[in-house]
Coordinates of C-alpha atoms in Angstrom, one line a residue:
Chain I
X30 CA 17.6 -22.6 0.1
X31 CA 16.6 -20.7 3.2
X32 CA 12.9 -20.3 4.0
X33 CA 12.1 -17.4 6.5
X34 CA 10.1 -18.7 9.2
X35 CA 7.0 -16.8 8.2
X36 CA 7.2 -18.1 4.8
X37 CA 7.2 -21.1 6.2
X38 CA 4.3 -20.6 8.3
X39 CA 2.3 -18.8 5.2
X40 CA 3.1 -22.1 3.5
X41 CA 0.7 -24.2 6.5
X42 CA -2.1 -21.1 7.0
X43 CA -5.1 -20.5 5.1
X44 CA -5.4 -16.6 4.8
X45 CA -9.0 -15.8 6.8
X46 CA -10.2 -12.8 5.7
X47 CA -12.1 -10.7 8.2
X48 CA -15.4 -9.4 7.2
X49 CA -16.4 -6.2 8.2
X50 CA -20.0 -5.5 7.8
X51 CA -22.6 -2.9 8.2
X52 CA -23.2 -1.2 5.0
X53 CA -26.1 -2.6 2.8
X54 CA -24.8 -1.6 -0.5
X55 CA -22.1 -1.7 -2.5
X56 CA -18.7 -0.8 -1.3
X57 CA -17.6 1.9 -4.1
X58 CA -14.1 3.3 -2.2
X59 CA -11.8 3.1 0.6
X60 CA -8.9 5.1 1.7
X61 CA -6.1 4.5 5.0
X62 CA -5.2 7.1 7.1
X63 CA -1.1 7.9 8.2
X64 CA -0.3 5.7 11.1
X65 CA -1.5 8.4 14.1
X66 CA -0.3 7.6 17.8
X67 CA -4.0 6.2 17.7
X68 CA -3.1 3.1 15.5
X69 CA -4.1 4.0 11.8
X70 CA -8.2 4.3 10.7
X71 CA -9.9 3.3 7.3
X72 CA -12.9 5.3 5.8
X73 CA -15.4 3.5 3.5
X74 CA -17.7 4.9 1.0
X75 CA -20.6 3.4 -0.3
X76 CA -23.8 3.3 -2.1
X77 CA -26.2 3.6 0.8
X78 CA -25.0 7.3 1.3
X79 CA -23.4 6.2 4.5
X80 CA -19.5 6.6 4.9
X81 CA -18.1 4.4 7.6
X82 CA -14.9 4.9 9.8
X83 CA -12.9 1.8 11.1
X84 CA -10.2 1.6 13.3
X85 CA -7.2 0.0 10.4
X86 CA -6.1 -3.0 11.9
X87 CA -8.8 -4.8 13.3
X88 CA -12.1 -3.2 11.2
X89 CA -13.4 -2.5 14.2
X90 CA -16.5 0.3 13.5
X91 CA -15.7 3.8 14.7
X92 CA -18.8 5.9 13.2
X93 CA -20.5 6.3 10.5
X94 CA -20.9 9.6 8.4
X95 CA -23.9 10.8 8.4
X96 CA -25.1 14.0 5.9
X97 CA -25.1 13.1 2.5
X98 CA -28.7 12.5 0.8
X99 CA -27.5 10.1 -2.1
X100 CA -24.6 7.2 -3.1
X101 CA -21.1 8.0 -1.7
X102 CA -18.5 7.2 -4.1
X103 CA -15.4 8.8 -2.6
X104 CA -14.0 8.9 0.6
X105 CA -10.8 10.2 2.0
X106 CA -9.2 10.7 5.5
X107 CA -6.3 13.2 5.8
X108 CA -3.0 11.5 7.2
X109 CA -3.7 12.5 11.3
X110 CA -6.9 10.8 10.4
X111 CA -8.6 14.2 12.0
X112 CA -10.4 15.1 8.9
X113 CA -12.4 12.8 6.5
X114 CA -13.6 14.5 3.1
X115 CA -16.8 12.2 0.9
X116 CA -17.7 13.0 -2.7
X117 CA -21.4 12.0 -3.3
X118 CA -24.2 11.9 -5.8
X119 CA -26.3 14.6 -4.0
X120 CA -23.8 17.1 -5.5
X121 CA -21.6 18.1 -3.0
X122 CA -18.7 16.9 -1.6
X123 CA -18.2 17.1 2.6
X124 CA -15.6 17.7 5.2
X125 CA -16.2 16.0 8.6
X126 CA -14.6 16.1 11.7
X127 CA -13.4 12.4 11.8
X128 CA -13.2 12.4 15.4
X129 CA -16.5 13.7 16.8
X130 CA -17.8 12.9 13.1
X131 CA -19.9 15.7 13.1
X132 CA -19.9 17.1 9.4
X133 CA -17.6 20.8 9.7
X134 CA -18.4 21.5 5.3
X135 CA -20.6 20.9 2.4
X136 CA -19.1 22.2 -0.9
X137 CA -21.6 22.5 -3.3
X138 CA -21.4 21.0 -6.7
X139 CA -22.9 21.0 -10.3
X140 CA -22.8 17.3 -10.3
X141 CA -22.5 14.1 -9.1
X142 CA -18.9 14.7 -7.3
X143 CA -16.7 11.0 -7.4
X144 CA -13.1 12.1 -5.9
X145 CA -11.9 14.2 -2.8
X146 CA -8.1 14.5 -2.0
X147 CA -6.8 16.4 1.1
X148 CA -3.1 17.7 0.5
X149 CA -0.5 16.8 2.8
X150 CA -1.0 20.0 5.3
X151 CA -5.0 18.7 5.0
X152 CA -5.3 22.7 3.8
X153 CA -6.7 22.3 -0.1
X154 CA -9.1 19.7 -0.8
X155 CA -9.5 18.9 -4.4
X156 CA -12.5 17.2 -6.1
X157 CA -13.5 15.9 -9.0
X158 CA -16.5 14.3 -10.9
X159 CA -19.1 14.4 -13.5
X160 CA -19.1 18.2 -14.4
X161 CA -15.6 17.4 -15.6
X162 CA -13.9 20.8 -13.9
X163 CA -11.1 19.9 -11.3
X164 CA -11.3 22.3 -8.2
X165 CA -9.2 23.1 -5.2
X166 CA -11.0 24.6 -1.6
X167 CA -9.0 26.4 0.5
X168 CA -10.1 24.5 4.0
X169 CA -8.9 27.7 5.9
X170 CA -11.4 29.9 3.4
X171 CA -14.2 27.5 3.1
X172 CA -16.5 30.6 1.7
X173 CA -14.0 31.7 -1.1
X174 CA -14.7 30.4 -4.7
X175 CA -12.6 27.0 -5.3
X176 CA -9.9 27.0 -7.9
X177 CA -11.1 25.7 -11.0
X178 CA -9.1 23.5 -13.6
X179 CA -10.9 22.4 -16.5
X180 CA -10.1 20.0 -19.8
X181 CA -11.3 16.8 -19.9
X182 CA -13.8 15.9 -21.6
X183 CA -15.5 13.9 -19.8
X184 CA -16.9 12.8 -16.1
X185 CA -13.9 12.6 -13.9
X186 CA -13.4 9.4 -12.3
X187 CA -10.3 10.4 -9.4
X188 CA -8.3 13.0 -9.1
X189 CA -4.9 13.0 -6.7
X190 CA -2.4 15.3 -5.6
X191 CA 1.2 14.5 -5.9
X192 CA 4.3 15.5 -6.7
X193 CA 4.8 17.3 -3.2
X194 CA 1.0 18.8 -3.8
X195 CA 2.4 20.6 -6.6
X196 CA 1.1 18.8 -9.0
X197 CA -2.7 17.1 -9.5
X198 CA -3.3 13.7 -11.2
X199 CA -7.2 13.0 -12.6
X200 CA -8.4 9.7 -14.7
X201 CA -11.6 10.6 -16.2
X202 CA -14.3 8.6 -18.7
X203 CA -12.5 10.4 -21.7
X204 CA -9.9 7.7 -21.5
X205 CA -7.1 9.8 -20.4
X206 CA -5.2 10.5 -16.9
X207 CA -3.8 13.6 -17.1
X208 CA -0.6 15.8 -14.9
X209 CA -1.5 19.4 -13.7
X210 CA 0.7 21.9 -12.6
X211 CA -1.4 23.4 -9.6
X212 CA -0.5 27.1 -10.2
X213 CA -0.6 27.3 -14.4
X214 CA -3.7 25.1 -14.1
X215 CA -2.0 23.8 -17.3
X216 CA -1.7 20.0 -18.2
X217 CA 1.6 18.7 -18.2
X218 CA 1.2 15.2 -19.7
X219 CA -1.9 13.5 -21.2
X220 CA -1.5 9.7 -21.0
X221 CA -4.3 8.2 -23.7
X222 CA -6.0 4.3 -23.2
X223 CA -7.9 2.3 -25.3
X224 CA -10.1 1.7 -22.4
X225 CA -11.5 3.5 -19.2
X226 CA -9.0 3.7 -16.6
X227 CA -11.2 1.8 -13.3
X228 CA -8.7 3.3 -10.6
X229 CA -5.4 5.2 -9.7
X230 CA -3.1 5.4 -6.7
X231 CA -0.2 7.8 -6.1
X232 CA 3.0 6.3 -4.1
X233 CA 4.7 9.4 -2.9
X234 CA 7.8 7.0 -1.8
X235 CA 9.1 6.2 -5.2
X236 CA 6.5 8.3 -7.1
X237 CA 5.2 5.5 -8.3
X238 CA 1.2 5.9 -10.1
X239 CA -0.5 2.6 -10.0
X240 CA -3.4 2.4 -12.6
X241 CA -5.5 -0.3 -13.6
X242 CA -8.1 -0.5 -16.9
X243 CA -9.5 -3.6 -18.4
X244 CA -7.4 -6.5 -17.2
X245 CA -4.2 -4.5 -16.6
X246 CA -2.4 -3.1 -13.7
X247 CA 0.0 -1.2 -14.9
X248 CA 3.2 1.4 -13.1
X249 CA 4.2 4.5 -14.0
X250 CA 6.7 7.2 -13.0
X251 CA 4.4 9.9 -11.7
X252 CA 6.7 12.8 -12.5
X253 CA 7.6 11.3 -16.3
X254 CA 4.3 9.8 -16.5
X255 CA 6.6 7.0 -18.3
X256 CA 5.3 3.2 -18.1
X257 CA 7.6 1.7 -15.5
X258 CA 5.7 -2.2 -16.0
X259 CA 2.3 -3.7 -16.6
X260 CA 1.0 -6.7 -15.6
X261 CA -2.5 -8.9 -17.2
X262 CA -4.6 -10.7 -15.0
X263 CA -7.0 -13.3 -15.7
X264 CA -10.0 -11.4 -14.7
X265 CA -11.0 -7.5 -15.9
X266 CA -9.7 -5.4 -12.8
X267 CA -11.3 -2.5 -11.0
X268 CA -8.5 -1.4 -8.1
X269 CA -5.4 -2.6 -7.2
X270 CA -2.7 -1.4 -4.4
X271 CA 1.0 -1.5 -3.9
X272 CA 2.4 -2.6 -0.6
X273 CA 4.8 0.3 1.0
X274 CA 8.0 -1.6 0.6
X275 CA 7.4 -2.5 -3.4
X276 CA 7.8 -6.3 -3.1
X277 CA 4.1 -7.0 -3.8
X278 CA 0.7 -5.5 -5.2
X279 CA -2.8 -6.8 -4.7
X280 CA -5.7 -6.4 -7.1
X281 CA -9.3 -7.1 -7.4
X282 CA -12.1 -6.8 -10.1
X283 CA -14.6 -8.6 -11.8
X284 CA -14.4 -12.6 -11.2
X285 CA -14.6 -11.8 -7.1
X286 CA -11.0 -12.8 -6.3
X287 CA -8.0 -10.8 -5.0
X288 CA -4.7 -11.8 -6.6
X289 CA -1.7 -11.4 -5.2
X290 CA 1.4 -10.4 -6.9
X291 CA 5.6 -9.8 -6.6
X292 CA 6.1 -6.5 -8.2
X293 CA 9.7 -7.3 -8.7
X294 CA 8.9 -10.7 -11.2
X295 CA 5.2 -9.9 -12.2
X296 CA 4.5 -13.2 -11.4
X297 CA 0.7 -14.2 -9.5
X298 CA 2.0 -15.5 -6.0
X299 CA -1.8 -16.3 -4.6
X300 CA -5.2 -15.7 -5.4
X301 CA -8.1 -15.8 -2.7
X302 CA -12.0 -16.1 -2.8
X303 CA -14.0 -14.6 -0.6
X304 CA -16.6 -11.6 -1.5
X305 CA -19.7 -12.4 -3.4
X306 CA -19.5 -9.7 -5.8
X307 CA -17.0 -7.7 -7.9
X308 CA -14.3 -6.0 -6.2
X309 CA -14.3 -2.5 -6.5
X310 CA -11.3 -1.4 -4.2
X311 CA -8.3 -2.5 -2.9
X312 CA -5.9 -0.5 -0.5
X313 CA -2.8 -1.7 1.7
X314 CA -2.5 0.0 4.9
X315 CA 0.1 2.1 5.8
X316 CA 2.2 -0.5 7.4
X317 CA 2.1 -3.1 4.8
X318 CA 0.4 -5.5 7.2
X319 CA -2.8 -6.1 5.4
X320 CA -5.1 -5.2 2.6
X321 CA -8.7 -4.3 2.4
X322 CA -10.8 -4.4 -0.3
X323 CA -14.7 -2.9 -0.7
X324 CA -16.7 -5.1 -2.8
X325 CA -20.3 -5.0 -4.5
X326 CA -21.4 -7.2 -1.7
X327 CA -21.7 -4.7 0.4
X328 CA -18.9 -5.8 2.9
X329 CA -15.2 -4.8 3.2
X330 CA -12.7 -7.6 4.2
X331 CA -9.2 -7.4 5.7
X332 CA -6.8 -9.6 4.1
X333 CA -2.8 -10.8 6.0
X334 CA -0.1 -9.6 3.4
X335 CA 1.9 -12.4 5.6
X336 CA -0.8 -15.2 6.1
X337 CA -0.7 -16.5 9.6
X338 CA 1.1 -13.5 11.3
X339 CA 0.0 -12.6 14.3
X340 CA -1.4 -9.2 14.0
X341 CA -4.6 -7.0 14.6
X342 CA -7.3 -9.8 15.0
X343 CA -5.3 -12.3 13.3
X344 CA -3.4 -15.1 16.1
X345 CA -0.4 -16.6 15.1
X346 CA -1.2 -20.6 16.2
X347 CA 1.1 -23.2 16.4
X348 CA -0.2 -27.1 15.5
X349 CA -0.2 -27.8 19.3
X350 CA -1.4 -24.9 20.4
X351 CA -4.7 -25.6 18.9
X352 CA -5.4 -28.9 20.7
X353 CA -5.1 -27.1 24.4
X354 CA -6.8 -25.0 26.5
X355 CA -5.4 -21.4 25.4
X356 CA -7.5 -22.5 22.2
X357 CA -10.6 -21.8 23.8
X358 CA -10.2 -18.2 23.1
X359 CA -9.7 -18.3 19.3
X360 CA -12.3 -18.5 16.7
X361 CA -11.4 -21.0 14.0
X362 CA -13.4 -20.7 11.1
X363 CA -15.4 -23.1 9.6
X364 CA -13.8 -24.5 6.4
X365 CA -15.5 -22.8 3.5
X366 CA -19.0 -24.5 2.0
X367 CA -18.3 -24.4 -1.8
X368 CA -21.5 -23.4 -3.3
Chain H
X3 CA 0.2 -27.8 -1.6
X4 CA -3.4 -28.6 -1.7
X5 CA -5.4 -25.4 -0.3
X6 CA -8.0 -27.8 1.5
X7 CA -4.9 -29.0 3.4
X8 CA -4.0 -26.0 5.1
X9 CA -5.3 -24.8 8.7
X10 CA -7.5 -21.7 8.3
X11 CA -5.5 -18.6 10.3
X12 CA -7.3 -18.4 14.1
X13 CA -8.8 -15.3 14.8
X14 CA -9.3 -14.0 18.2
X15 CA -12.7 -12.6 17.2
X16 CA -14.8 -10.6 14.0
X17 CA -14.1 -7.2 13.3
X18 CA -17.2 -5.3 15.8
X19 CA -20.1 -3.9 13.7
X20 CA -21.5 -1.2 14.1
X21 CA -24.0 -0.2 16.9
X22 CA -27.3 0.3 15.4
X23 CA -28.5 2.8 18.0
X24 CA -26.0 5.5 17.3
X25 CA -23.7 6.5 14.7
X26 CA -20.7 6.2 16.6
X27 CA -17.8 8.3 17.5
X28 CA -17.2 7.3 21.3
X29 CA -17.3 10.4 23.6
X30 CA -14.9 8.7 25.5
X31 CA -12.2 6.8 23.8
X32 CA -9.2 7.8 24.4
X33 CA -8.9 9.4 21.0
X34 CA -11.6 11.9 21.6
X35 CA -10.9 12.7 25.0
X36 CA -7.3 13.9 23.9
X37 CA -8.1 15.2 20.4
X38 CA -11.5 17.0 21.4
X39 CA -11.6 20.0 23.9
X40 CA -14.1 20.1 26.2
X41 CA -16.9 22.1 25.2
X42 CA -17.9 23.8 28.4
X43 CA -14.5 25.9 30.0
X44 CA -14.3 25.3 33.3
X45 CA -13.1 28.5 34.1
X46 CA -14.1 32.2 33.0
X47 CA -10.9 33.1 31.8
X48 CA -12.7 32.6 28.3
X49 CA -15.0 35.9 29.1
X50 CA -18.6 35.6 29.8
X51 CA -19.6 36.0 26.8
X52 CA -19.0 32.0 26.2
X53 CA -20.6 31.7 29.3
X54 CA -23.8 33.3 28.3
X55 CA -23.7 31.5 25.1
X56 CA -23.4 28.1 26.8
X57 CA -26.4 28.8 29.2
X58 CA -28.9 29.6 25.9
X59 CA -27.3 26.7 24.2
X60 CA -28.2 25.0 27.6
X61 CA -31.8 26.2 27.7
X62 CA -32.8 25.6 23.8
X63 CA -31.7 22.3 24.4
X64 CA -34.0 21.8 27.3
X65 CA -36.5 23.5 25.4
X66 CA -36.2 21.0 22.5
X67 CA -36.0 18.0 24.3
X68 CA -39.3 19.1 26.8
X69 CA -41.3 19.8 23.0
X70 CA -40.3 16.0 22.5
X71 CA -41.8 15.0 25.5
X72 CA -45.3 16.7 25.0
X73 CA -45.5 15.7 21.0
X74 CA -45.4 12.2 22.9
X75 CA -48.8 10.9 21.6
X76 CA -50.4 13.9 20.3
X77 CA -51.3 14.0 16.8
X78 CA -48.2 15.6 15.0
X79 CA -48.3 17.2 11.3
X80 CA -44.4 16.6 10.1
X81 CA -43.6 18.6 6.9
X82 CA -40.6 16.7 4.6
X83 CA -38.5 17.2 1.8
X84 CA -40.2 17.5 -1.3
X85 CA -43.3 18.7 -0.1
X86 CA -44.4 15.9 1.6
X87 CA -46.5 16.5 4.8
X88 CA -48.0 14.1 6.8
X89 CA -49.9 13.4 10.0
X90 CA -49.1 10.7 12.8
X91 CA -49.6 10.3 16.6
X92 CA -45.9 10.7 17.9
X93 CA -44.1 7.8 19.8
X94 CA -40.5 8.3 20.7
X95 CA -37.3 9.9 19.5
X96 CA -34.2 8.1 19.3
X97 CA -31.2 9.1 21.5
X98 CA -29.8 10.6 18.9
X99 CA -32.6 12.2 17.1
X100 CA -31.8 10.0 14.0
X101 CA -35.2 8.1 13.6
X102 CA -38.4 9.3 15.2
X103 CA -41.1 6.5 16.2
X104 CA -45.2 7.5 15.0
X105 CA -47.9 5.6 15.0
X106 CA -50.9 5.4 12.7
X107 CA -48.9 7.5 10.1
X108 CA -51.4 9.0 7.1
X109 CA -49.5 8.4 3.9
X110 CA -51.0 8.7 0.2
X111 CA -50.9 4.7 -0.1
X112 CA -52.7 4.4 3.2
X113 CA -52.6 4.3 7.6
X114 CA -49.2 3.0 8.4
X115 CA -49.6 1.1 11.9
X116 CA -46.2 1.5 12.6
X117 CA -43.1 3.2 11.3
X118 CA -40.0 5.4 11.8
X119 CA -39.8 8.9 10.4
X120 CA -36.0 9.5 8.8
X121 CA -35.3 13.2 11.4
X122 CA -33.2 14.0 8.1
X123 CA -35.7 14.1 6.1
X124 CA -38.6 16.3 8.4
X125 CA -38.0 19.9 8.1
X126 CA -40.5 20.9 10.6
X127 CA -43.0 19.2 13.1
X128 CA -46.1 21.4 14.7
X129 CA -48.7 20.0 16.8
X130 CA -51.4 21.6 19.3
X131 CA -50.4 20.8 22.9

């Protein structure tokens, strides 16, 4: 049997997650940017109103988004990470400038607003949330009446573009996710649940829709809308993330814990500790490297898809290398106190 | 194997916070300085009418931050968001005019020795000089 190296080096390393702090309430969302000649940025929404931007491999703070008068509980960065859009409970969603981070719109809204999706171009932004209507801004006619889609029937929980940005995808409270076409405004498909669907993410390499409600994490063709595989976990789970390459998906939800799984076998590969409250998101960067998940704590923590890689923040330490003097550099956490 | 077995992954440091004077957004990392224009043209090519917009710019921004300077003690009345208006003696503003510092601030529930005014949340501030 051949063991890759890093396999091999996994095997020997405890995964230290790094702990990125700052916001004082929970962590609701979180969203990557593309990877920019800049390195590649996260944005954080969260319950004190105050968005955060991080530079993606190391956590490092950026800025933070300041504007909205009430809980954030959507944030998105286009793919040049040049634009962040927020979705709050003051009612309106906003568009910043995510390099100067001054705040460039504020679209007004009937209702709390929970989702905000730039298209590939970063022209439309869509939004959705508790007045249950879906609508599309044209970012180069910011004054012009948004498109409106209506249907469900209740609060809308996220909605996504995809399908080349022909197509929108939106999970709502009504138990349903449902496929628009963008210019009939006309559903498609209607998937129905037993139980409220607690997140969504659209692979645009594969179309792959990744969906998760009560304890399952389940796969589906986002063209077909058909149920690709579905996987149980032992805790009820609020987010979960497939890496780039398909091989593995992380998720995260009630009992605290991320689980790691292979997407090709279903099986649970690892399972880490770590926040101190529910986990409400869970994204993998754009390179695979990592994963970072928001959690009710109030922190957000980065996480090594391949555990002792060096990467980012994260030194790659042979067994001897630790007892010299290069070792004077590294921090070495303290073996965790088990309460 | 046995979790409590393994070496914990070194780290060369923690992820930096952030800085709780300012919200951010570097002026001069490199990603600003290549992604953001300057915002004063060096040249005139632009037409003086950019020009002229830049000097009252220039000179309401003086104006601004020399009110700041002779609120500094005087008795300010600030008028809020829902209709709150209150009176304090004036201390300092922030760098960023994020957080203004009063003293002796007149509030429903009683004379606050000490505290910091929310600049988000003050619509207007008028004083005698």
């Amino acid at each position: 049997m051949i063991l890759k190296m890093s396999s091999l080096v996994s095997m020997a390393m405890r995964q230290t997650p790094l702990t990125c702090s700052g916001h004082t309430r929970p962590v609701v969302d979180l969203a990557f940017s593309g990877i920019t000649p800049y390195g590649y940025f996260l944005i954080s929404a969260c319950k004190d109103g105050k968005p955060m931007l991080r530079q993606g491999d190391t956590g490092d703070w950026i800025g933070t988004f300041l504007g909205h008068k009430g809980a954030v509980w959507g944030a998105t960065l286009n793919k040049e990470a040049t634009k962040a859009a927020t979705a709050a409970a003051d009612f309106t969603a906003k568009v910043w400038d995510a390099v100067t981070g001054d705040e460039v719109l504020t679209l007004a809204h009937k209702h709390i607003v929970k989702s905000v999706n730039f298209t590939e171009d970063s022209n439309c932004l869509l939004t959705g949330g508790n007045d249950k209507v879906l609508r599309i801004y044209d970012l180069g006619k910011p004054e012009a009446e948004p498109q409106e889609i209506a249907g469900h029937t209740s609060a809308i929980k996220k909605a996504l573009w995809c399908n080349n940005d022909q197509q929108i995808l939106s999970a709502a409270e009504d138990k349903t996710i449902r496929l628009w076409d963008k210019n009939t405004k006309e559903a498609v498909k209607t998937l129905s649940f037993d139980a409220s669907v607690s997140s969504m993410e659209y692979i645009p390499d594969g179309e792959i829709l990744v969906i998760t409600y009560g304890r399952t994490i389940a796969f589906y063709s986002a063209h077909s809308l058909d149920l690709i595989k579905a996987v149980d976990a032992p805790a009820s789970i609020h987010s979960a993330s497939l890496h780039p390459e398909k091989d593995f998906f992380v998720a995260g939800g009630d009992d605290f814990k991320l689980y790691k799984y292979d997407y090709t076998t279903k099986e649970e590969m690892e399972s880490y500790k770590g926040h101190f409250g529910p986990i409400h998101c869970v994204r993998f960067s754009p390179d695979g490297e990592l994963y970072a998940s928001g959690s009710e704590d109030g922190t957000l923590r980065l996480w090594q898809t391949a555990v002792g890689k060096t990467y980012g923040l994260w030194k790659c330490v042979l067994p001897e290398e630790l007892s010299s003097e290069n070792s004077e550099a590294l921090y070495c956490p303290p073996a965790e106190i088990k309460a | 194997m046995r979790s409590s077995m393994k070496t914990p992954v070194s780290v060369l440091r923690l992820p930096r916070g952030p800085d709780p004077n300012s919200r951010g957004f570097d002026p001069n990392s490199p990603r600003f300085i290549a992604l953001c224009p300057t915002t004063v043209p060096s040249s005139s090519s632009s037409g003086s009418a950019d020009e002229g917009e830049q000097r009252l710019r220039a000179e309401l921004r003086e104006r601004f931050l020399r009110t700041l300077l002779l609120m500094t003690g005087k008795r300010v009345r600030f008028d809020m968001h829902e209709h709150v208006r209150v009176h304090a003696r004036f201390g300092a503003s922030d760098i960023d005019v994020l957080n203004l510092q009063v003293s002796d601030l007149e509030t429903p529930l009683g004379v606050q020795r000490e505290a910091l005014l929310r600049c988000q949340d003050v619509i207007a501030c008028s004083f005698e000089a």
